[in-house]
mmCIF file of C-alpha atoms in Angstrom:
data_model
loop_
_atom_site.group_PDB
_atom_site.id
_atom_site.type_symbol
_atom_site.label_atom_id
_atom_site.label_comp_id
_atom_site.label_asym_id
_atom_site.label_seq_id
_atom_site.Cartn_x
_atom_site.Cartn_y
_atom_site.Cartn_z
ATOM 1 C CA MET A 30 24.001 30.530 80.015
ATOM 2 C CA SER A 31 21.082 32.338 78.971
ATOM 3 C CA PHE A 32 20.802 35.588 76.800
ATOM 4 C CA PHE A 33 20.031 37.502 79.775
ATOM 5 C CA GLN A 34 22.917 36.403 81.896
ATOM 6 C CA ARG A 35 25.200 37.245 78.733
ATOM 7 C CA LEU A 36 23.784 40.575 78.684
ATOM 8 C CA GLN A 37 24.236 41.249 82.344
ATOM 9 C CA ILE A 38 27.926 40.072 82.086
ATOM 10 C CA ASN A 39 28.441 42.148 78.799
ATOM 11 C CA ALA A 40 27.101 45.246 80.508
ATOM 12 C CA GLY A 41 29.268 44.591 83.580
ATOM 13 C CA ALA A 42 32.341 44.589 81.582
ATOM 14 C CA ARG A 43 31.533 47.622 79.813
ATOM 15 C CA CYS A 44 30.894 49.492 83.007
ATOM 16 C CA ALA A 45 34.145 48.118 84.335
ATOM 17 C CA ALA A 46 36.023 49.514 81.120
ATOM 18 C CA GLU A 47 34.290 52.772 81.161
ATOM 19 C CA GLY A 48 35.152 53.233 84.859
ATOM 20 C CA GLU A 49 38.937 52.314 84.194
ATOM 21 C CA ASP A 50 38.874 54.826 81.237
ATOM 22 C CA LYS A 51 37.440 57.382 83.565
ATOM 23 C CA MET A 52 39.844 56.844 86.023
ATOM 24 C CA ALA A 53 42.686 56.920 83.588
ATOM 25 C CA LYS A 54 41.397 60.392 82.167
ATOM 26 C CA ASN A 55 41.111 61.595 85.729
ATOM 27 C CA HIS A 56 44.575 60.428 86.629
ATOM 28 C CA GLY A 57 45.798 62.233 83.511
ATOM 29 C CA LYS A 58 44.038 65.585 84.470
ATOM 30 C CA ASP A 59 45.236 65.282 88.051
ATOM 31 C CA ALA A 60 48.901 64.757 86.678
ATOM 32 C CA TYR A 61 48.396 67.639 84.257
ATOM 33 C CA ARG A 62 47.178 69.941 87.062
ATOM 34 C CA THR A 63 50.061 68.983 89.412
ATOM 35 C CA LEU A 64 52.547 69.848 86.603
ATOM 36 C CA VAL A 65 50.708 73.198 86.058
ATOM 37 C CA ARG A 66 50.940 74.130 89.650
ATOM 38 C CA VAL A 67 54.871 73.151 89.755
ATOM 39 C CA LEU A 68 55.455 75.404 86.796
ATOM 40 C CA ILE A 69 53.255 78.110 88.228
ATOM 41 C CA VAL A 70 55.272 77.978 91.701
ATOM 42 C CA LEU A 71 58.876 77.986 89.899
ATOM 43 C CA PHE A 72 57.677 80.928 87.616
ATOM 44 C CA VAL A 73 56.682 82.887 90.914
ATOM 45 C CA LEU A 74 59.992 81.958 92.746
ATOM 46 C CA THR A 75 62.060 82.782 89.526
ATOM 47 C CA ALA A 76 60.070 86.116 89.235
ATOM 48 C CA ILE A 77 60.673 86.810 93.102
ATOM 49 C CA CYS A 78 64.689 85.881 92.566
ATOM 50 C CA ALA A 79 64.773 88.187 89.695
ATOM 51 C CA ALA A 80 63.106 91.161 91.539
ATOM 52 C CA GLY A 81 65.400 90.579 94.426
ATOM 53 C CA TYR A 82 68.414 90.691 92.208
ATOM 54 C CA PHE A 83 67.377 93.652 90.426
ATOM 55 C CA LEU A 84 66.510 95.597 93.725
ATOM 56 C CA LEU A 85 69.988 94.506 95.327
ATOM 57 C CA ASP A 86 71.742 95.570 91.987
ATOM 58 C CA GLN A 87 70.029 98.835 92.157
ATOM 59 C CA SER A 88 70.734 99.218 95.873
ATOM 60 C CA ALA A 89 74.402 98.485 95.220
ATOM 61 C CA LYS A 90 74.604 101.035 92.191
ATOM 62 C CA THR A 91 72.887 103.678 94.208
ATOM 63 C CA GLN A 92 75.200 103.185 97.235
ATOM 64 C CA GLN A 93 78.330 103.206 94.925
ATOM 65 C CA LYS A 94 77.000 106.657 93.669
ATOM 66 C CA GLU A 95 76.455 108.048 97.148
ATOM 67 C CA ASN A 96 79.624 106.868 98.073
ATOM 68 C CA GLU A 97 81.466 108.605 95.030
ATOM 69 C CA ALA A 98 79.507 111.762 95.788
ATOM 70 C CA ALA A 99 80.493 111.753 99.547
ATOM 71 C CA ALA A 100 84.262 111.185 98.551
ATOM 72 C CA GLN A 101 84.323 113.997 96.059
ATOM 73 C CA THR A 102 82.599 116.300 98.591
ATOM 74 C CA GLU A 103 85.142 115.274 101.173
ATOM 75 C CA ASN A 104 87.885 115.878 98.863
ATOM 76 C CA ALA A 105 86.757 119.216 97.770
ATOM 77 C CA ARG A 106 86.462 120.020 101.560
ATOM 78 C CA LEU A 107 89.996 119.112 102.397
ATOM 79 C CA GLU A 108 91.298 120.988 99.361
ATOM 80 C CA GLU A 109 89.731 124.106 100.189
ATOM 81 C CA GLN A 110 90.876 123.392 103.975
ATOM 82 C CA TYR A 111 94.288 123.188 102.807
ATOM 83 C CA ARG A 112 94.258 126.164 100.576
ATOM 84 C CA GLN A 113 92.947 128.190 103.333
ATOM 85 C CA ALA A 114 95.681 127.053 105.658
ATOM 86 C CA LYS A 115 98.299 127.536 103.178
ATOM 87 C CA ALA A 116 97.045 131.174 102.620
ATOM 88 C CA GLU A 117 97.015 132.067 106.116
ATOM 89 C CA GLU A 118 100.679 130.684 106.635
ATOM 90 C CA GLU A 119 101.846 132.422 103.650
ATOM 91 C CA ALA A 120 100.498 135.691 105.239
ATOM 92 C CA LYS A 121 102.273 135.096 108.339
ATOM 93 C CA ALA A 122 105.496 134.504 106.330
ATOM 94 C CA GLU A 123 104.984 137.875 104.478
ATOM 95 C CA GLN A 124 104.484 139.547 107.945
ATOM 96 C CA GLY A 125 107.868 137.797 109.327
ATOM 97 C CA GLU A 126 106.346 135.480 111.622
ATOM 98 C CA SER A 127 108.201 132.320 112.098
ATOM 99 C CA ILE A 128 106.715 128.916 110.685
ATOM 100 C CA GLN A 129 107.773 125.889 112.616
ATOM 101 C CA TRP A 130 107.295 122.419 110.891
ATOM 102 C CA PRO A 131 106.382 119.634 113.323
ATOM 103 C CA THR A 132 109.437 118.028 114.946
ATOM 104 C CA PRO A 133 110.052 114.481 113.516
ATOM 105 C CA LYS A 134 111.399 111.395 115.483
ATOM 106 C CA ALA A 135 115.007 111.600 116.562
ATOM 107 C CA GLN A 136 115.522 108.175 115.404
ATOM 108 C CA GLY A 137 114.591 105.853 112.422
ATOM 109 C CA TRP A 138 112.369 106.904 109.777
ATOM 110 C CA ASP A 139 109.346 109.130 110.163
ATOM 111 C CA VAL A 140 106.805 110.574 107.548
ATOM 112 C CA VAL A 141 105.304 114.036 108.713
ATOM 113 C CA ASP A 142 102.125 115.473 107.464
ATOM 114 C CA LEU A 143 102.848 119.183 106.584
ATOM 115 C CA SER A 144 99.388 119.759 104.817
ATOM 116 C CA GLU A 145 98.832 122.868 106.797
ATOM 117 C CA PHE A 146 102.127 124.276 105.981
ATOM 118 C CA PRO A 147 103.520 125.834 102.799
ATOM 119 C CA LEU A 148 106.886 125.084 101.145
ATOM 120 C CA THR A 149 109.666 127.073 102.558
ATOM 121 C CA ASN A 150 111.907 129.003 99.934
ATOM 122 C CA PRO A 151 109.676 127.848 97.123
ATOM 123 C CA ARG A 152 110.609 128.398 93.515
ATOM 124 C CA GLN A 153 108.607 127.779 90.547
ATOM 125 C CA LEU A 154 109.503 125.107 87.917
ATOM 126 C CA THR A 155 107.586 124.421 84.511
ATOM 127 C CA VAL A 156 107.159 120.881 83.508
ATOM 128 C CA THR A 157 106.016 119.430 80.362
ATOM 129 C CA ARG A 158 103.111 116.869 79.664
ATOM 130 C CA HIS A 159 105.792 114.826 78.352
ATOM 131 C CA ASP A 160 108.020 114.894 81.377
ATOM 132 C CA LEU A 161 104.910 114.332 83.533
ATOM 133 C CA LEU A 162 104.365 111.006 81.975
ATOM 134 C CA LEU A 163 108.125 109.990 82.618
ATOM 135 C CA GLY A 164 108.109 110.728 86.215
ATOM 136 C CA GLY A 165 107.108 107.236 87.327
ATOM 137 C CA MET A 166 103.776 107.738 89.158
ATOM 138 C CA MET A 167 101.457 107.225 86.231
ATOM 139 C CA LEU A 168 98.739 104.737 87.638
ATOM 140 C CA LEU A 169 97.530 101.910 85.483
ATOM 141 C CA ASN A 170 94.599 99.662 86.842
ATOM 142 C CA HIS A 171 91.245 98.461 85.800
ATOM 143 C CA TRP A 172 89.995 102.025 86.576
ATOM 144 C CA HIS A 173 92.808 104.141 85.073
ATOM 145 C CA SER A 174 94.009 103.431 81.331
ATOM 146 C CA LEU A 175 96.778 104.419 79.344
ATOM 147 C CA PRO A 176 96.754 107.898 78.028
ATOM 148 C CA ASP A 177 96.701 108.511 74.240
ATOM 149 C CA ASP A 178 99.875 110.475 74.320
ATOM 150 C CA PHE A 179 102.019 107.801 76.331
ATOM 151 C CA PRO A 180 105.602 108.299 75.138
ATOM 152 C CA GLU A 181 106.235 104.995 73.823
ATOM 153 C CA SER A 182 109.556 106.104 71.839
ATOM 154 C CA ASP A 183 111.445 106.995 75.011
ATOM 155 C CA LEU A 184 111.508 103.273 75.973
ATOM 156 C CA ILE A 185 114.974 101.532 75.802
ATOM 157 C CA SER A 186 116.085 98.039 75.694
ATOM 158 C CA VAL A 187 117.094 96.717 79.286
ATOM 159 C CA HIS A 188 119.677 94.534 77.519
ATOM 160 C CA THR A 189 121.754 97.698 76.653
ATOM 161 C CA SER A 190 122.270 98.693 80.217
ATOM 162 C CA LYS A 191 125.680 99.710 81.054
ATOM 163 C CA ASN A 192 125.944 96.974 83.887
ATOM 164 C CA GLY A 193 124.426 94.213 81.906
ATOM 165 C CA VAL A 194 121.281 93.536 83.438
ATOM 166 C CA PRO A 195 120.403 89.922 83.103
ATOM 167 C CA VAL A 196 117.142 89.775 80.580
ATOM 168 C CA LYS A 197 115.207 87.258 78.914
ATOM 169 C CA ASN A 198 115.807 88.802 75.545
ATOM 170 C CA ALA A 199 116.731 92.029 73.745
ATOM 171 C CA SER A 200 112.954 93.069 73.466
ATOM 172 C CA VAL A 201 112.617 93.701 77.150
ATOM 173 C CA LYS A 202 112.179 97.479 77.237
ATOM 174 C CA LEU A 203 111.653 100.054 79.988
ATOM 175 C CA PHE A 204 111.691 103.719 80.645
ATOM 176 C CA PRO A 205 115.531 104.923 81.201
ATOM 177 C CA ALA A 206 114.684 105.728 84.843
ATOM 178 C CA ALA A 207 113.518 102.326 85.502
ATOM 179 C CA VAL A 208 116.498 100.713 83.874
ATOM 180 C CA THR A 209 118.787 102.893 85.929
ATOM 181 C CA ALA A 210 116.947 101.754 89.177
ATOM 182 C CA VAL A 211 117.130 98.187 88.221
ATOM 183 C CA GLU A 212 120.831 98.380 87.636
ATOM 184 C CA ASN A 213 121.349 100.104 90.944
ATOM 185 C CA VAL A 214 119.216 97.410 92.985
ATOM 186 C CA LEU A 215 120.687 94.312 91.298
ATOM 187 C CA ALA A 216 124.256 95.714 91.841
ATOM 188 C CA ALA A 217 123.264 96.154 95.502
ATOM 189 C CA ALA A 218 122.003 92.666 95.570
ATOM 190 C CA LYS A 219 125.393 91.318 94.060
ATOM 191 C CA GLU A 220 127.262 93.217 96.741
ATOM 192 C CA ALA A 221 124.966 91.458 99.354
ATOM 193 C CA GLY A 222 126.051 87.989 97.825
ATOM 194 C CA LEU A 223 122.819 87.302 95.763
ATOM 195 C CA GLU A 224 122.909 86.686 91.928
ATOM 196 C CA GLY A 225 120.960 84.891 89.308
ATOM 197 C CA TYR A 226 118.048 87.407 88.659
ATOM 198 C CA ILE A 227 116.531 87.864 85.366
ATOM 199 C CA ILE A 228 114.152 90.416 83.878
ATOM 200 C CA ASP A 229 111.718 88.066 82.461
ATOM 201 C CA GLU A 230 109.509 90.726 80.963
ATOM 202 C CA GLY A 231 109.014 94.579 80.658
ATOM 203 C CA TYR A 232 106.880 96.709 78.537
ATOM 204 C CA ARG A 233 104.089 95.251 76.544
ATOM 205 C CA THR A 234 102.862 97.095 73.450
ATOM 206 C CA ARG A 235 99.020 97.718 72.980
ATOM 207 C CA GLU A 236 99.031 95.055 70.145
ATOM 208 C CA THR A 237 100.656 92.486 72.274
ATOM 209 C CA GLN A 238 98.229 93.038 74.972
ATOM 210 C CA GLN A 239 95.419 93.132 72.602
ATOM 211 C CA GLY A 240 96.736 89.873 71.214
ATOM 212 C CA TYR A 241 96.404 88.099 74.891
ATOM 213 C CA TYR A 242 93.247 89.568 75.581
ATOM 214 C CA ASP A 243 91.570 88.296 72.470
ATOM 215 C CA LYS A 244 93.104 84.863 72.804
ATOM 216 C CA GLU A 245 91.505 84.484 76.291
ATOM 217 C CA ALA A 246 88.361 86.099 75.134
ATOM 218 C CA ALA A 247 87.847 83.485 72.422
ATOM 219 C CA ASN A 248 87.479 80.794 75.458
ATOM 220 C CA TYR A 249 84.302 82.593 76.544
ATOM 221 C CA SER A 250 82.749 84.453 73.635
ATOM 222 C CA GLU A 251 80.319 81.596 72.792
ATOM 223 C CA ARG A 252 78.465 82.111 75.971
ATOM 224 C CA LEU A 253 79.617 85.509 77.175
ATOM 225 C CA SER A 254 79.477 89.157 75.762
ATOM 226 C CA GLY A 255 79.811 92.892 76.541
ATOM 227 C CA ASP A 256 80.782 93.396 80.335
ATOM 228 C CA ALA A 257 80.142 89.987 81.436
ATOM 229 C CA LEU A 258 83.002 88.870 79.009
ATOM 230 C CA ILE A 259 85.413 91.568 79.983
ATOM 231 C CA GLU A 260 84.831 90.771 83.592
ATOM 232 C CA LYS A 261 85.452 87.087 82.852
ATOM 233 C CA VAL A 262 88.553 87.535 80.811
ATOM 234 C CA ARG A 263 90.284 90.281 83.124
ATOM 235 C CA GLN A 264 90.563 87.607 85.810
ATOM 236 C CA THR A 265 93.451 86.160 83.832
ATOM 237 C CA VAL A 266 94.220 88.894 81.250
ATOM 238 C CA ASN A 267 93.849 92.832 81.818
ATOM 239 C CA TYR A 268 91.831 94.779 79.219
ATOM 240 C CA PRO A 269 94.374 96.570 76.715
ATOM 241 C CA GLY A 270 95.452 99.805 78.162
ATOM 242 C CA THR A 271 94.926 98.743 81.502
ATOM 243 C CA SER A 272 97.790 96.326 82.268
ATOM 244 C CA GLU A 273 100.756 97.486 84.551
ATOM 245 C CA TYR A 274 103.216 95.842 81.794
ATOM 246 C CA GLN A 275 102.076 98.766 79.391
ATOM 247 C CA SER A 276 103.305 101.492 81.846
ATOM 248 C CA GLY A 277 106.889 101.066 80.825
ATOM 249 C CA PHE A 278 108.069 101.122 84.436
ATOM 250 C CA SER A 279 107.074 97.748 85.398
ATOM 251 C CA PHE A 280 108.903 94.372 85.068
ATOM 252 C CA ARG A 281 108.619 90.859 86.078
ATOM 253 C CA VAL A 282 111.758 89.275 88.029
ATOM 254 C CA ASP A 283 112.652 85.670 88.097
ATOM 255 C CA ARG A 284 115.651 83.581 88.779
ATOM 256 C CA TYR A 285 118.221 82.366 86.255
ATOM 257 C CA LYS A 286 121.663 80.491 86.272
ATOM 258 C CA LYS A 287 122.518 78.401 83.251
ATOM 259 C CA ASP A 288 123.126 74.741 83.470
ATOM 260 C CA ASP A 289 122.207 75.050 87.357
ATOM 261 C CA LYS A 290 119.436 72.534 87.449
ATOM 262 C CA ALA A 291 119.299 72.862 91.435
ATOM 263 C CA PHE A 292 118.866 76.543 91.262
ATOM 264 C CA MET A 293 116.444 76.379 88.446
ATOM 265 C CA ASP A 294 114.159 73.821 90.092
ATOM 266 C CA GLN A 295 113.433 76.548 93.026
ATOM 267 C CA LYS A 296 110.521 78.809 93.061
ATOM 268 C CA PHE A 297 111.728 82.572 92.976
ATOM 269 C CA LYS A 298 109.354 83.357 95.820
ATOM 270 C CA ASP A 299 110.739 80.891 98.020
ATOM 271 C CA MET A 300 114.368 82.004 97.309
ATOM 272 C CA GLU A 301 116.773 84.614 99.492
ATOM 273 C CA GLN A 302 116.953 86.624 96.043
ATOM 274 C CA SER A 303 113.093 87.293 96.288
ATOM 275 C CA ASN A 304 112.998 87.975 100.079
ATOM 276 C CA TRP A 305 116.083 90.591 99.736
ATOM 277 C CA LEU A 306 114.450 92.133 96.693
ATOM 278 C CA LEU A 307 111.095 92.614 98.566
ATOM 279 C CA ALA A 308 112.813 93.963 101.611
ATOM 280 C CA HIS A 309 115.363 96.529 99.888
ATOM 281 C CA SER A 310 113.970 97.580 96.489
ATOM 282 C CA TRP A 311 112.090 100.470 97.822
ATOM 283 C CA GLU A 312 115.649 102.041 98.862
ATOM 284 C CA TYR A 313 116.221 102.515 95.011
ATOM 285 C CA GLY A 314 112.686 103.699 94.063
ATOM 286 C CA ILE A 315 111.017 100.209 93.329
ATOM 287 C CA ILE A 316 108.025 98.896 94.918
ATOM 288 C CA PHE A 317 106.339 95.476 94.876
ATOM 289 C CA ARG A 318 103.228 96.282 92.740
ATOM 290 C CA PHE A 319 100.425 93.683 93.598
ATOM 291 C CA PRO A 320 100.746 92.527 97.399
ATOM 292 C CA VAL A 321 98.456 89.692 97.950
ATOM 293 C CA GLN A 322 97.873 87.761 101.288
ATOM 294 C CA GLY A 323 101.230 85.827 101.972
ATOM 295 C CA TYR A 324 102.762 86.656 98.560
ATOM 296 C CA PRO A 325 105.581 86.785 97.877
ATOM 297 C CA ASN A 326 106.212 85.742 101.636
ATOM 298 C CA GLU A 327 104.367 85.744 104.914
ATOM 299 C CA THR A 328 105.202 89.376 105.675
ATOM 300 C CA VAL A 329 103.161 90.981 102.706
ATOM 301 C CA SER A 330 99.422 91.797 103.547
ATOM 302 C CA ASP A 331 96.697 91.894 101.007
ATOM 303 C CA LYS A 332 96.209 94.906 98.965
ATOM 304 C CA SER A 333 94.106 93.207 96.126
ATOM 305 C CA TYR A 334 90.867 95.159 97.202
ATOM 306 C CA LYS A 335 92.677 98.292 96.186
ATOM 307 C CA THR A 336 94.740 97.249 93.320
ATOM 308 C CA GLY A 337 92.027 94.916 91.548
ATOM 309 C CA GLU A 338 94.768 92.302 91.270
ATOM 310 C CA SER A 339 94.164 88.969 93.242
ATOM 311 C CA LYS A 340 96.809 86.899 91.192
ATOM 312 C CA SER A 341 100.191 86.220 92.658
ATOM 313 C CA LEU A 342 102.477 88.133 90.315
ATOM 314 C CA SER A 343 106.281 88.902 90.706
ATOM 315 C CA ILE A 344 105.961 92.317 89.299
ATOM 316 C CA TYR A 345 107.988 95.247 90.402
ATOM 317 C CA ARG A 346 107.306 98.906 89.409
ATOM 318 C CA TYR A 347 109.681 101.911 89.476
ATOM 319 C CA VAL A 348 108.137 104.942 91.233
ATOM 320 C CA GLY A 349 110.959 106.922 92.447
ATOM 321 C CA LYS A 350 112.904 106.948 95.716
ATOM 322 C CA ALA A 351 110.767 109.457 97.644
ATOM 323 C CA ASN A 352 107.382 107.967 96.641
ATOM 324 C CA ALA A 353 108.727 104.370 97.351
ATOM 325 C CA ALA A 354 110.147 105.351 100.682
ATOM 326 C CA VAL A 355 106.523 106.630 101.858
ATOM 327 C CA MET A 356 104.854 103.473 100.439
ATOM 328 C CA HIS A 357 107.085 101.338 102.323
ATOM 329 C CA LEU A 358 107.058 103.227 105.468
ATOM 330 C CA MET A 359 103.302 103.554 105.611
ATOM 331 C CA ASN A 360 102.557 99.913 103.911
ATOM 332 C CA PHE A 361 100.850 101.537 101.054
ATOM 333 C CA CYS A 362 100.158 100.175 97.548
ATOM 334 C CA MET A 363 100.240 102.522 94.536
ATOM 335 C CA GLU A 364 96.666 103.180 94.670
ATOM 336 C CA GLU A 365 96.526 103.886 98.485
ATOM 337 C CA TYR A 366 99.426 106.075 98.260
ATOM 338 C CA ILE A 367 97.954 108.432 95.628
ATOM 339 C CA GLU A 368 94.556 108.507 97.722
ATOM 340 C CA TYR A 369 96.587 109.381 100.769
ATOM 341 C CA LEU A 370 98.334 112.258 98.983
ATOM 342 C CA SER A 371 95.038 113.584 97.671
ATOM 343 C CA LEU A 372 94.171 114.191 101.579
ATOM 344 C CA HIS A 373 97.587 115.124 102.745
ATOM 345 C CA PRO A 374 99.082 117.037 99.855
ATOM 346 C CA HIS A 375 102.295 117.971 101.614
ATOM 347 C CA ILE A 376 104.174 115.531 103.417
ATOM 348 C CA ALA A 377 108.088 115.024 104.533
ATOM 349 C CA VAL A 378 110.192 112.001 105.113
ATOM 350 C CA TYR A 379 112.984 112.158 107.537
ATOM 351 C CA GLN A 380 115.750 109.821 108.570
ATOM 352 C CA ASP A 381 117.049 109.871 112.224
ATOM 353 C CA GLY A 382 115.696 113.333 112.165
ATOM 354 C CA VAL A 383 117.125 114.632 108.959
ATOM 355 C CA LEU A 384 115.144 115.846 105.989
ATOM 356 C CA LYS A 385 115.399 113.248 103.294
ATOM 357 C CA TYR A 386 112.310 113.743 100.965
ATOM 358 C CA GLU A 387 109.433 116.300 100.526
ATOM 359 C CA ILE A 388 106.274 115.433 98.559
ATOM 360 C CA THR A 389 103.399 117.515 97.459
ATOM 361 C CA ARG A 390 100.471 116.971 95.034
ATOM 362 C CA VAL A 391 98.729 119.515 93.007
ATOM 363 C CA PRO A 392 95.604 119.276 90.856
ATOM 364 C CA GLY A 393 96.695 118.929 87.078
ATOM 365 C CA GLY A 394 98.713 116.893 84.838
ATOM 366 C CA ASP A 395 96.800 116.852 81.427
ATOM 367 C CA THR A 396 98.881 119.614 80.104
ATOM 368 C CA ASP A 397 102.113 121.375 80.913
ATOM 369 C CA ILE A 398 102.321 122.800 84.583
ATOM 370 C CA THR A 399 103.977 125.025 86.607
ATOM 371 C CA VAL A 400 104.570 123.779 90.066
ATOM 372 C CA SER A 401 106.241 124.992 93.095
ATOM 373 C CA ALA A 402 109.346 123.338 94.548
ATOM 374 C CA SER A 403 111.789 123.765 97.230
ATOM 375 C CA ALA A 404 114.894 125.863 96.006
ATOM 376 C CA SER A 405 116.844 123.711 98.509
ATOM 377 C CA ALA A 406 116.188 120.350 96.926
ATOM 378 C CA LYS A 407 118.781 118.552 95.208
ATOM 379 C CA GLU A 408 116.432 116.784 92.862
ATOM 380 C CA ILE A 409 113.159 117.425 91.667
ATOM 381 C CA VAL A 410 110.901 115.030 90.016
ATOM 382 C CA ALA A 411 107.118 116.073 88.948
ATOM 383 C CA SER A 412 104.982 113.328 87.749
ATOM 384 C CA ALA A 413 101.267 112.948 86.584
ATOM 385 C CA ASP A 414 99.495 110.289 88.656
ATOM 386 C CA ASN A 415 96.873 109.605 85.938
ATOM 387 C CA CYS A 416 94.286 110.530 88.495
ATOM 388 C CA GLY A 417 93.911 114.231 88.086
ATOM 389 C CA GLY A 418 96.950 115.348 90.117
ATOM 390 C CA VAL A 419 100.803 115.983 89.736
ATOM 391 C CA ILE A 420 103.154 114.688 92.385
ATOM 392 C CA VAL A 421 106.418 116.703 92.936
ATOM 393 C CA ALA A 422 108.808 114.633 94.797
ATOM 394 C CA MET A 423 111.794 116.582 96.166
ATOM 395 C CA SER A 424 115.155 114.912 97.551
ATOM 396 C CA TYR A 425 117.533 116.690 99.797
#
């Protein structure tokens, strides 16, 4: 091979190598450009999503504020309407005009709205803040927390009840009115042939609730904080001060018979004991506190959107006979009932045309208060509802 031929071959090889190198460089540049384009697209999509979430969040907050303002305006209008109607009826009464209440149904139970009518034969009753907290209607949930002057010292052990209520241990405590109601309802269940109940838990101290909360929060504290952590933990454990167990009126019910395996193998919600308690507890001033769809049985409709609790909890709550009757008859949870009374601040409950209960709600409750009550009532219980009002329940 001549020198010239070798030179041509070497030149061709160099050109081929330079071409391959150029192609490799161009390919690398193309890949880099593609990666940059993908990153830019992802960045734009992320920015759009973030902007969308921000706008939706701001819209939701704005809507919430507008709803709250509208609700306050409507409540103020209704309260003013009620005051005017009451003043007119009182003026008629002073002039000797007869005031006729609406006629209730002759048969069965009936709840009658008397918001346009004043009390007949009223008398003034002064109630201390302490007694208002013991009335049974103090609401506790995610949005209403335990007051600082909560009368913890008034709690008593359910174990010491005169009728020997079965309890998990002597540390289970409730307020006296709740203990009496538990005694009465379980005595009635026994007369109906049902036994085997046990009060599994009652009042929780703030320290106990804090311990449950801290233990659950520890599971998420490495990746969550602030409101996000609170929201996550409260799906399982309520924030201290907002647990129903801290009310002193609520208790968890279960089944118990010593050395009876067949009895203990059943779930309480599936037992006749549970069905009877759900059907009759209101007659003794006790409600099922957190109804969810189909729990504890198929007759129960969901109220979690009002109570904030979607868990299946066998928690019962003392509220007094008059209040429990209205909640049962109108299928209200506690939150719905208080809302109803804020719009209808004077109602009456009849059985077969006979007046059984009369209930009013007036603003106040943070201090001692003087309220109007019927002089004809056999029993009068006033309670702060922890929502800016006092509920006065009169029994006849």
